[in-house]
mmCIF file of C-alpha atoms in Angstrom:
data_model
loop_
_atom_site.group_PDB
_atom_site.id
_atom_site.type_symbol
_atom_site.label_atom_id
_atom_site.label_comp_id
_atom_site.label_asym_id
_atom_site.label_seq_id
_atom_site.Cartn_x
_atom_site.Cartn_y
_atom_site.Cartn_z
ATOM 1 C CA MET W 24 -3.263 -97.575 26.174
ATOM 2 C CA TYR W 25 -5.280 -100.784 25.710
ATOM 3 C CA LEU W 26 -7.100 -102.081 28.803
ATOM 4 C CA GLY W 27 -10.155 -103.608 27.175
ATOM 5 C CA SER W 28 -11.843 -106.908 28.103
ATOM 6 C CA ASN W 29 -10.891 -107.021 31.774
ATOM 7 C CA ASN W 30 -12.841 -106.643 35.009
ATOM 8 C CA PHE W 31 -11.975 -103.036 35.806
ATOM 9 C CA SER W 32 -14.705 -101.170 37.680
ATOM 10 C CA GLY W 33 -15.410 -97.878 39.408
ATOM 11 C CA PRO W 34 -15.293 -94.426 37.791
ATOM 12 C CA LEU W 35 -13.276 -93.728 34.670
ATOM 13 C CA PRO W 36 -9.627 -92.812 35.315
ATOM 14 C CA GLN W 37 -8.031 -89.549 34.314
ATOM 15 C CA ILE W 38 -5.370 -89.780 31.627
ATOM 16 C CA SER W 39 -2.288 -87.946 30.442
ATOM 17 C CA THR W 40 -2.677 -85.242 27.826
ATOM 18 C CA ILE W 41 -0.247 -87.067 25.526
ATOM 19 C CA VAL W 42 -2.210 -90.353 25.246
ATOM 20 C CA THR W 43 -3.443 -90.768 21.650
ATOM 21 C CA GLU W 44 -5.400 -94.052 21.889
ATOM 22 C CA LEU W 45 -7.471 -95.252 24.856
ATOM 23 C CA ASP W 46 -9.402 -98.532 24.871
ATOM 24 C CA LEU W 47 -11.334 -99.281 28.065
ATOM 25 C CA SER W 48 -14.011 -101.340 26.321
ATOM 26 C CA ASP W 49 -15.812 -104.366 27.771
ATOM 27 C CA ASN W 50 -15.121 -103.667 31.423
ATOM 28 C CA SER W 51 -17.408 -102.608 34.281
ATOM 29 C CA PHE W 52 -16.656 -98.902 34.567
ATOM 30 C CA SER W 53 -19.664 -97.081 36.032
ATOM 31 C CA LYS W 54 -21.065 -93.635 36.733
ATOM 32 C CA GLY W 55 -20.567 -91.053 33.987
ATOM 33 C CA LEU W 56 -17.998 -89.533 31.658
ATOM 34 C CA SER W 57 -17.501 -86.299 33.593
ATOM 35 C CA ASN W 58 -14.661 -87.584 35.753
ATOM 36 C CA LEU W 59 -12.549 -88.045 32.651
ATOM 37 C CA LEU W 60 -13.807 -85.456 30.179
ATOM 38 C CA CYS W 61 -14.551 -82.478 32.373
ATOM 39 C CA GLU W 62 -11.333 -82.471 34.410
ATOM 40 C CA ALA W 63 -9.492 -81.348 31.300
ATOM 41 C CA LYS W 64 -9.802 -77.665 32.120
ATOM 42 C CA ASN W 65 -7.542 -75.349 30.119
ATOM 43 C CA ARG W 66 -5.663 -78.308 28.655
ATOM 44 C CA SER W 67 -5.762 -79.717 25.154
ATOM 45 C CA TYR W 68 -5.615 -83.499 24.904
ATOM 46 C CA LYS W 69 -4.036 -85.474 22.036
ATOM 47 C CA LEU W 70 -6.502 -88.361 22.233
ATOM 48 C CA GLU W 71 -7.545 -89.597 18.778
ATOM 49 C CA ILE W 72 -9.228 -92.947 19.487
ATOM 50 C CA PHE W 73 -11.546 -93.308 22.491
ATOM 51 C CA ASN W 74 -13.326 -96.651 23.008
ATOM 52 C CA LEU W 75 -15.644 -97.157 26.007
ATOM 53 C CA LYS W 76 -17.905 -99.808 24.468
ATOM 54 C CA GLY W 77 -19.578 -102.334 26.740
ATOM 55 C CA ASN W 78 -19.351 -100.776 30.194
ATOM 56 C CA ASP W 79 -21.925 -99.705 32.795
ATOM 57 C CA LEU W 80 -21.649 -95.977 32.144
ATOM 58 C CA SER W 81 -24.766 -93.944 32.875
ATOM 59 C CA GLU W 82 -25.797 -90.290 33.256
ATOM 60 C CA GLU W 83 -25.800 -87.771 30.402
ATOM 61 C CA ILE W 84 -22.943 -87.235 27.979
ATOM 62 C CA PRO W 85 -21.269 -84.152 29.482
ATOM 63 C CA ASP W 86 -20.842 -80.914 27.569
ATOM 64 C CA CYS W 87 -17.044 -80.996 27.926
ATOM 65 C CA TRP W 88 -15.633 -81.853 24.507
ATOM 66 C CA MET W 89 -13.848 -78.575 23.786
ATOM 67 C CA ASN W 90 -10.491 -79.877 25.048
ATOM 68 C CA TRP W 91 -10.507 -83.037 22.905
ATOM 69 C CA PRO W 92 -10.085 -81.546 19.408
ATOM 70 C CA GLU W 93 -8.000 -84.425 17.971
ATOM 71 C CA LEU W 94 -10.642 -87.125 18.386
ATOM 72 C CA ARG W 95 -11.127 -89.221 15.235
ATOM 73 C CA VAL W 96 -12.930 -92.265 16.648
ATOM 74 C CA LEU W 97 -15.474 -92.172 19.499
ATOM 75 C CA ILE W 98 -17.189 -95.406 20.588
ATOM 76 C CA LEU W 99 -19.676 -95.259 23.482
ATOM 77 C CA ARG W 100 -22.037 -98.062 22.433
ATOM 78 C CA ASP W 101 -23.519 -100.665 24.808
ATOM 79 C CA ASN W 102 -23.791 -98.474 27.882
ATOM 80 C CA ASN W 103 -26.676 -96.789 29.733
ATOM 81 C CA LEU W 104 -26.101 -93.185 28.715
ATOM 82 C CA ILE W 105 -29.157 -90.916 28.713
ATOM 83 C CA GLY W 106 -30.141 -87.474 27.424
ATOM 84 C CA GLY W 107 -29.180 -85.717 24.222
ATOM 85 C CA ILE W 108 -25.941 -85.029 22.369
ATOM 86 C CA PRO W 109 -24.206 -81.964 23.858
ATOM 87 C CA LYS W 110 -23.503 -78.854 21.829
ATOM 88 C CA SER W 111 -19.746 -78.899 22.475
ATOM 89 C CA MET W 112 -19.369 -81.976 20.265
ATOM 90 C CA GLU W 113 -19.528 -79.548 17.351
ATOM 91 C CA VAL W 114 -15.819 -78.796 17.969
ATOM 92 C CA LEU W 115 -14.859 -82.369 16.983
ATOM 93 C CA SER W 116 -14.065 -81.360 13.430
ATOM 94 C CA ASN W 117 -11.639 -84.301 12.985
ATOM 95 C CA LEU W 118 -14.187 -86.949 13.984
ATOM 96 C CA GLN W 119 -14.420 -89.758 11.446
ATOM 97 C CA SER W 120 -16.314 -92.499 13.294
ATOM 98 C CA LEU W 121 -19.074 -92.024 15.884
ATOM 99 C CA ASP W 122 -20.772 -95.018 17.515
ATOM 100 C CA LEU W 123 -23.390 -94.302 20.201
ATOM 101 C CA GLY W 124 -25.500 -97.397 19.595
ATOM 102 C CA ARG W 125 -27.442 -99.281 22.278
ATOM 103 C CA ASN W 126 -27.798 -96.589 24.925
ATOM 104 C CA ARG W 127 -30.848 -94.622 26.095
ATOM 105 C CA LEU W 128 -30.072 -91.368 24.335
ATOM 106 C CA ASN W 129 -32.938 -89.200 23.139
ATOM 107 C CA GLY W 130 -33.878 -85.960 21.449
ATOM 108 C CA PRO W 131 -33.743 -84.990 17.752
ATOM 109 C CA PHE W 132 -30.966 -85.909 15.360
ATOM 110 C CA PRO W 133 -28.029 -84.038 16.949
ATOM 111 C CA SER W 134 -27.389 -80.677 15.314
ATOM 112 C CA SER W 135 -23.993 -80.604 17.047
ATOM 113 C CA LEU W 136 -22.773 -83.076 14.411
ATOM 114 C CA ARG W 137 -23.346 -80.533 11.684
ATOM 115 C CA ASN W 138 -19.736 -79.342 11.859
ATOM 116 C CA CYS W 139 -18.260 -82.849 11.951
ATOM 117 C CA THR W 140 -17.968 -82.955 8.170
ATOM 118 C CA LYS W 141 -15.230 -85.630 8.076
ATOM 119 C CA LEU W 142 -17.495 -88.353 9.440
ATOM 120 C CA HIS W 143 -17.352 -91.694 7.607
ATOM 121 C CA LYS W 144 -19.559 -93.556 10.093
ATOM 122 C CA ILE W 145 -22.555 -92.529 12.209
ATOM 123 C CA ASP W 146 -24.240 -95.204 14.356
ATOM 124 C CA LEU W 147 -27.067 -94.016 16.617
ATOM 125 C CA SER W 148 -28.929 -97.329 16.596
ATOM 126 C CA GLU W 149 -31.105 -98.689 19.419
ATOM 127 C CA ASN W 150 -31.668 -95.439 21.265
ATOM 128 C CA GLU W 151 -34.697 -93.167 21.665
ATOM 129 C CA PHE W 152 -33.975 -90.399 19.164
ATOM 130 C CA VAL W 153 -37.094 -88.759 17.731
ATOM 131 C CA GLY W 154 -38.298 -86.439 14.981
ATOM 132 C CA LYS W 155 -37.542 -85.960 11.318
ATOM 133 C CA LEU W 156 -34.137 -86.338 9.759
ATOM 134 C CA PRO W 157 -32.740 -82.886 8.917
ATOM 135 C CA SER W 158 -32.101 -82.058 5.268
ATOM 136 C CA TRP W 159 -28.500 -81.083 6.070
ATOM 137 C CA LEU W 160 -27.778 -84.731 6.948
ATOM 138 C CA GLY W 161 -27.395 -85.410 3.247
ATOM 139 C CA MET W 162 -25.299 -82.310 2.602
ATOM 140 C CA ARG W 163 -22.762 -82.037 5.425
ATOM 141 C CA PHE W 164 -21.053 -85.433 5.205
ATOM 142 C CA PRO W 165 -19.545 -85.778 1.720
ATOM 143 C CA THR W 166 -17.553 -88.919 2.647
ATOM 144 C CA LEU W 167 -20.134 -90.724 4.802
ATOM 145 C CA ILE W 168 -19.963 -94.491 4.230
ATOM 146 C CA VAL W 169 -22.075 -95.930 7.082
ATOM 147 C CA LEU W 170 -25.334 -94.477 8.452
ATOM 148 C CA ILE W 171 -27.123 -96.662 11.021
ATOM 149 C CA LEU W 172 -30.213 -95.220 12.711
ATOM 150 C CA ARG W 173 -32.209 -98.409 13.281
ATOM 151 C CA SER W 174 -34.520 -98.924 16.288
ATOM 152 C CA ASN W 175 -35.200 -95.321 17.264
ATOM 153 C CA LYS W 176 -38.319 -93.163 17.035
ATOM 154 C CA PHE W 177 -37.474 -91.125 13.958
ATOM 155 C CA ASP W 178 -40.507 -90.237 11.825
ATOM 156 C CA GLY W 179 -41.660 -88.185 8.851
ATOM 157 C CA GLU W 180 -40.510 -88.446 5.258
ATOM 158 C CA LEU W 181 -36.951 -89.127 4.224
ATOM 159 C CA PRO W 182 -35.281 -85.939 2.982
ATOM 160 C CA GLN W 183 -34.372 -85.917 -0.691
ATOM 161 C CA GLU W 184 -30.956 -84.620 0.290
ATOM 162 C CA LEU W 185 -29.977 -88.106 1.500
ATOM 163 C CA CYS W 186 -29.292 -88.859 -2.144
ATOM 164 C CA HIS W 187 -26.224 -86.618 -2.027
ATOM 165 C CA LEU W 188 -24.432 -89.251 0.076
ATOM 166 C CA LYS W 189 -22.684 -90.695 -2.959
ATOM 167 C CA ASP W 190 -20.151 -92.737 -0.956
ATOM 168 C CA LEU W 191 -22.767 -94.409 1.255
ATOM 169 C CA GLN W 192 -22.404 -98.185 1.418
ATOM 170 C CA ILE W 193 -24.512 -99.077 4.478
ATOM 171 C CA LEU W 194 -27.866 -97.404 5.184
ATOM 172 C CA ASP W 195 -29.938 -98.906 8.021
ATOM 173 C CA LEU W 196 -33.149 -97.069 8.936
ATOM 174 C CA ALA W 197 -35.113 -100.132 10.093
ATOM 175 C CA ASN W 198 -37.574 -100.075 12.968
ATOM 176 C CA ASN W 199 -38.486 -96.392 13.018
ATOM 177 C CA ALA W 200 -41.673 -94.585 11.999
ATOM 178 C CA PHE W 201 -40.763 -93.142 8.619
ATOM 179 C CA VAL W 202 -43.637 -92.487 6.181
ATOM 180 C CA GLY W 203 -44.193 -91.438 2.606
ATOM 181 C CA ILE W 204 -42.316 -92.342 -0.534
ATOM 182 C CA ILE W 205 -38.739 -93.600 -0.585
ATOM 183 C CA PRO W 206 -36.806 -91.093 -2.735
ATOM 184 C CA ARG W 207 -36.203 -92.649 -6.162
ATOM 185 C CA CYS W 208 -32.699 -91.245 -6.292
ATOM 186 C CA ILE W 209 -31.668 -93.697 -3.551
ATOM 187 C CA GLY W 210 -31.314 -96.109 -6.455
ATOM 188 C CA ASN W 211 -28.319 -94.039 -7.524
ATOM 189 C CA PHE W 212 -26.185 -95.000 -4.520
ATOM 190 C CA SER W 213 -23.414 -96.257 -6.763
ATOM 191 C CA ALA W 214 -21.066 -97.154 -3.888
ATOM 192 C CA MET W 215 -23.595 -99.765 -2.715
ATOM 193 C CA VAL W 216 -23.853 -101.221 -6.209
ATOM 194 C CA LYS W 217 -20.123 -101.401 -6.831
ATOM 195 C CA GLY W 218 -19.391 -102.653 -3.337
ATOM 196 C CA LYS W 219 -15.919 -101.163 -3.495
ATOM 197 C CA ASN W 220 -14.665 -97.742 -4.419
ATOM 198 C CA GLU W 221 -12.089 -95.255 -3.265
ATOM 199 C CA ALA W 222 -14.041 -94.599 -0.052
ATOM 200 C CA SER W 223 -14.168 -98.265 0.902
ATOM 201 C CA SER W 224 -10.447 -98.279 1.588
ATOM 202 C CA ILE W 225 -11.017 -96.050 4.628
ATOM 203 C CA ARG W 226 -10.898 -97.991 7.874
ATOM 204 C CA ILE W 227 -14.273 -97.963 9.618
ATOM 205 C CA ILE W 228 -14.277 -98.941 13.299
#
């Protein structure tokens, strides 16, 4: 279902459980995500790709992700979402691409992503996330290709474990408050040097 780049407005619609791709990007949908996500009580949805980029969505991201286990791509960038990342997102074990850029989200780097070990892309840019990057960030995502955390309020030293991200091709940590020494092993990011490897064939949205 592709309804992007129109002038739709109002709250998000409810959808059928059998829809696998939903693109409502670049419209004027408002209010929050609850009307869509949290009405899915006792039902398991087949949705794999969910794109809400460029709307007027506000409020917090609801803690209602347990009925959306098939999600592979989640794009919520360019909205006005606030608050932290809910715990129930830890059930999204199939998630490959997460884009939450350009909202007003806050809190520490979300621990709920710890179980999303298939992620190839994480974009949390231009929000208000704070604190140090956890050491597990470099250990839990063996196929991570894109990590964009620019323009937040992250601080402290970079964890040495980042160097385990051997498939990383894009690393953007600009405009934060990191201190200390850049780990020397970052020079071993071979995927950046080669520009193309087995991981680069994976589609990143």
